[in-house]
Coordinates of C-alpha atoms in Angstrom, one line a residue:
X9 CA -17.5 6.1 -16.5
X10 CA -18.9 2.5 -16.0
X11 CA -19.3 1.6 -12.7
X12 CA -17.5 -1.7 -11.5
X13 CA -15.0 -3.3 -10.1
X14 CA -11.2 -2.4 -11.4
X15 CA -8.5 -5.1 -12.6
X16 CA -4.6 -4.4 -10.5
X17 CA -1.9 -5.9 -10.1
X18 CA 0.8 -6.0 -7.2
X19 CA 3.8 -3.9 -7.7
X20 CA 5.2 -2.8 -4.1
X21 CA 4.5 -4.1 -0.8
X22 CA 7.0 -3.4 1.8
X23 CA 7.6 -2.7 5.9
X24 CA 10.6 -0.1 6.0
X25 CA 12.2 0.8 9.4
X26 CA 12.3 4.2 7.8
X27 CA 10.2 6.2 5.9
X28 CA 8.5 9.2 5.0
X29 CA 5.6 7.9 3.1
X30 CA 2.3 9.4 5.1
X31 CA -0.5 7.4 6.0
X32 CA -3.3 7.5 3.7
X33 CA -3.8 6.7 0.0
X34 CA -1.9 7.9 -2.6
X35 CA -2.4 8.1 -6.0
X36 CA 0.6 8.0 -8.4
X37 CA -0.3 9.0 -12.1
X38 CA 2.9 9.8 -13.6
X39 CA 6.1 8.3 -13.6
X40 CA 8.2 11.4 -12.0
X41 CA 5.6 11.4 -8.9
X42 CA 6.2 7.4 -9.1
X43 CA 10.3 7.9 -8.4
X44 CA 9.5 10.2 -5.9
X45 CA 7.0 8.3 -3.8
X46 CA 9.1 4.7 -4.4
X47 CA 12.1 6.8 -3.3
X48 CA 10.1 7.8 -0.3
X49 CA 9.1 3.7 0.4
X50 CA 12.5 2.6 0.1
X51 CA 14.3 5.1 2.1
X52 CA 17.0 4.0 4.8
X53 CA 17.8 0.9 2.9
X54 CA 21.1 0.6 0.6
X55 CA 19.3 -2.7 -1.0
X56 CA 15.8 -1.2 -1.8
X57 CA 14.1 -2.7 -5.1
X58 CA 14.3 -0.7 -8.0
X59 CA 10.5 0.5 -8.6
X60 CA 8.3 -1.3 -10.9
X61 CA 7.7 -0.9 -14.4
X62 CA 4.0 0.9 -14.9
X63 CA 2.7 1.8 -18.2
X64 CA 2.0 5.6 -17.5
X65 CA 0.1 5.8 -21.0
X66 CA -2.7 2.9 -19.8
X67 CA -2.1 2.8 -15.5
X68 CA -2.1 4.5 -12.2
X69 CA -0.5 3.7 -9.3
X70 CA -2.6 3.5 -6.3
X71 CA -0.5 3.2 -2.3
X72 CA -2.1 2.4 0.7
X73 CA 0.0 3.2 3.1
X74 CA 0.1 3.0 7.2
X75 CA 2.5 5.7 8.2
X76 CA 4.2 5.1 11.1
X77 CA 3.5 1.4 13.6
X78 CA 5.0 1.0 16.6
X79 CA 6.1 -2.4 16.0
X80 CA 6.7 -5.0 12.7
X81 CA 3.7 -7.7 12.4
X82 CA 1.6 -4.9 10.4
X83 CA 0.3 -5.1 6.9
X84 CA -1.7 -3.3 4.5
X85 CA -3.2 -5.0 1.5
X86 CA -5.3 -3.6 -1.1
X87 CA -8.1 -6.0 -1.4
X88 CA -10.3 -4.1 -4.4
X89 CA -10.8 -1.1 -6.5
X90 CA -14.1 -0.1 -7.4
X91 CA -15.6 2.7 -9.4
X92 CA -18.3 4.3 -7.7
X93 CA -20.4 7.5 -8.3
X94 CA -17.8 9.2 -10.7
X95 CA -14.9 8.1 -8.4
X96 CA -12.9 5.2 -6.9
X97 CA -13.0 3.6 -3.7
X98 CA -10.3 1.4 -2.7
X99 CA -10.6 -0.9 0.0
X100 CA -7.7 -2.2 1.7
X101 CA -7.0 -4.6 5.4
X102 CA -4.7 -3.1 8.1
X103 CA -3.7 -6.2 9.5
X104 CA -2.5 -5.7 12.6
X105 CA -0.4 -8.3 14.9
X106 CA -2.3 -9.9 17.8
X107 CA -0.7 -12.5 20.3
X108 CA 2.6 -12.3 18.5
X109 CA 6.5 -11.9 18.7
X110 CA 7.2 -8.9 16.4
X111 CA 10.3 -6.8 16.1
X112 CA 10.5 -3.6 18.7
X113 CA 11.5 -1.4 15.3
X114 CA 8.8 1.4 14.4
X115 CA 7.8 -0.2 10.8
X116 CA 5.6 1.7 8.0
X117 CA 3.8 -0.8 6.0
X118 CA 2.5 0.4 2.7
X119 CA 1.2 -1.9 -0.9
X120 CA 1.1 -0.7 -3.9
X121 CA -0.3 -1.5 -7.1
X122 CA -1.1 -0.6 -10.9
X123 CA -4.8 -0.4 -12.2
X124 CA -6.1 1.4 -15.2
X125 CA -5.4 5.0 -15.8
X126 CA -8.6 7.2 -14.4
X127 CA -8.6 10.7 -13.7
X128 CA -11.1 10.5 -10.7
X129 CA -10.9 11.5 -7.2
X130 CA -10.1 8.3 -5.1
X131 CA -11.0 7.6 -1.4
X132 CA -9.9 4.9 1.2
X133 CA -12.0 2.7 3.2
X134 CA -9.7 0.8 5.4
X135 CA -10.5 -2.0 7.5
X136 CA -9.2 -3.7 10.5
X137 CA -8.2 -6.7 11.5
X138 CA -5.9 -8.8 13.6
X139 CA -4.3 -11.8 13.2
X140 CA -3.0 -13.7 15.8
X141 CA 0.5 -16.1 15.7
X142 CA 0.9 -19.9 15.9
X143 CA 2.4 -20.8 19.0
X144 CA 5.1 -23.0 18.4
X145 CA 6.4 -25.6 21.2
X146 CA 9.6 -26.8 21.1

């Protein structure tokens, strides 16, 4: 396997008031495990997206997800893919909220994306950061 960054694209980034989707990454390579997790991401909401379209013969699916925050104003983007000593390592950004107005719901942010099909193990480096809101005066 050549080592090297991975091409993706976005298809799912969402912040649920419910879900069941655990914290972690999650690594989707078929489309029946697909329904089940996007099922899982879209739960307690009558309006949910219909799941996006993956060639299961070329791509993966790859979720970072949070789990459960105590508030809204998190995130979780996926910021690369990388093959690395026979396996991946995805790298995604927790942002959390800092001096900010955020809803007093329990939110579980998760993004999802499609990148080419490989059958190796795949770990999560997450980082941390924390982005503060404009104050606005009126």
């Amino acid at each position: 396997m050549v080592e090297g960054l991975l091409p993706f694209r976005d298809i799912g980034s969402l912040v649920r008031p419910r879900q069941d989707l655990s914290e972690g990454l999650h690594v989707v390579r078929d489309a029946d495990e697909w329904a089940r997790h996007w099922a899982k991401s879209s739960s307690g909401s009558s309006f949910g997206p219909p799941a996006a379209a993956v060639d299961w013969q070329t791509e993966m699916c790859v979720v970072a997800a949070l789990g459960t925050r105590p508030s809204g104003g998190y995130q979780v983007l996926i910021n690369t893919i990388e093959v690395v000593g026979g396996g991946l390592t995805v790298v995604a950004w927790e942002i959390r909220p800092g001096n900010c107005v955020v809803t007093c719901a329990l939110t579980h942010p998760f993004h999802a994306v499609a990148t080419p099909a490989r059958t190796a193990p795949a770990s999560l480096i997450k980082l941390v950061a924390e982005q503060d809101c404009e104050a606005t005066d009126y």
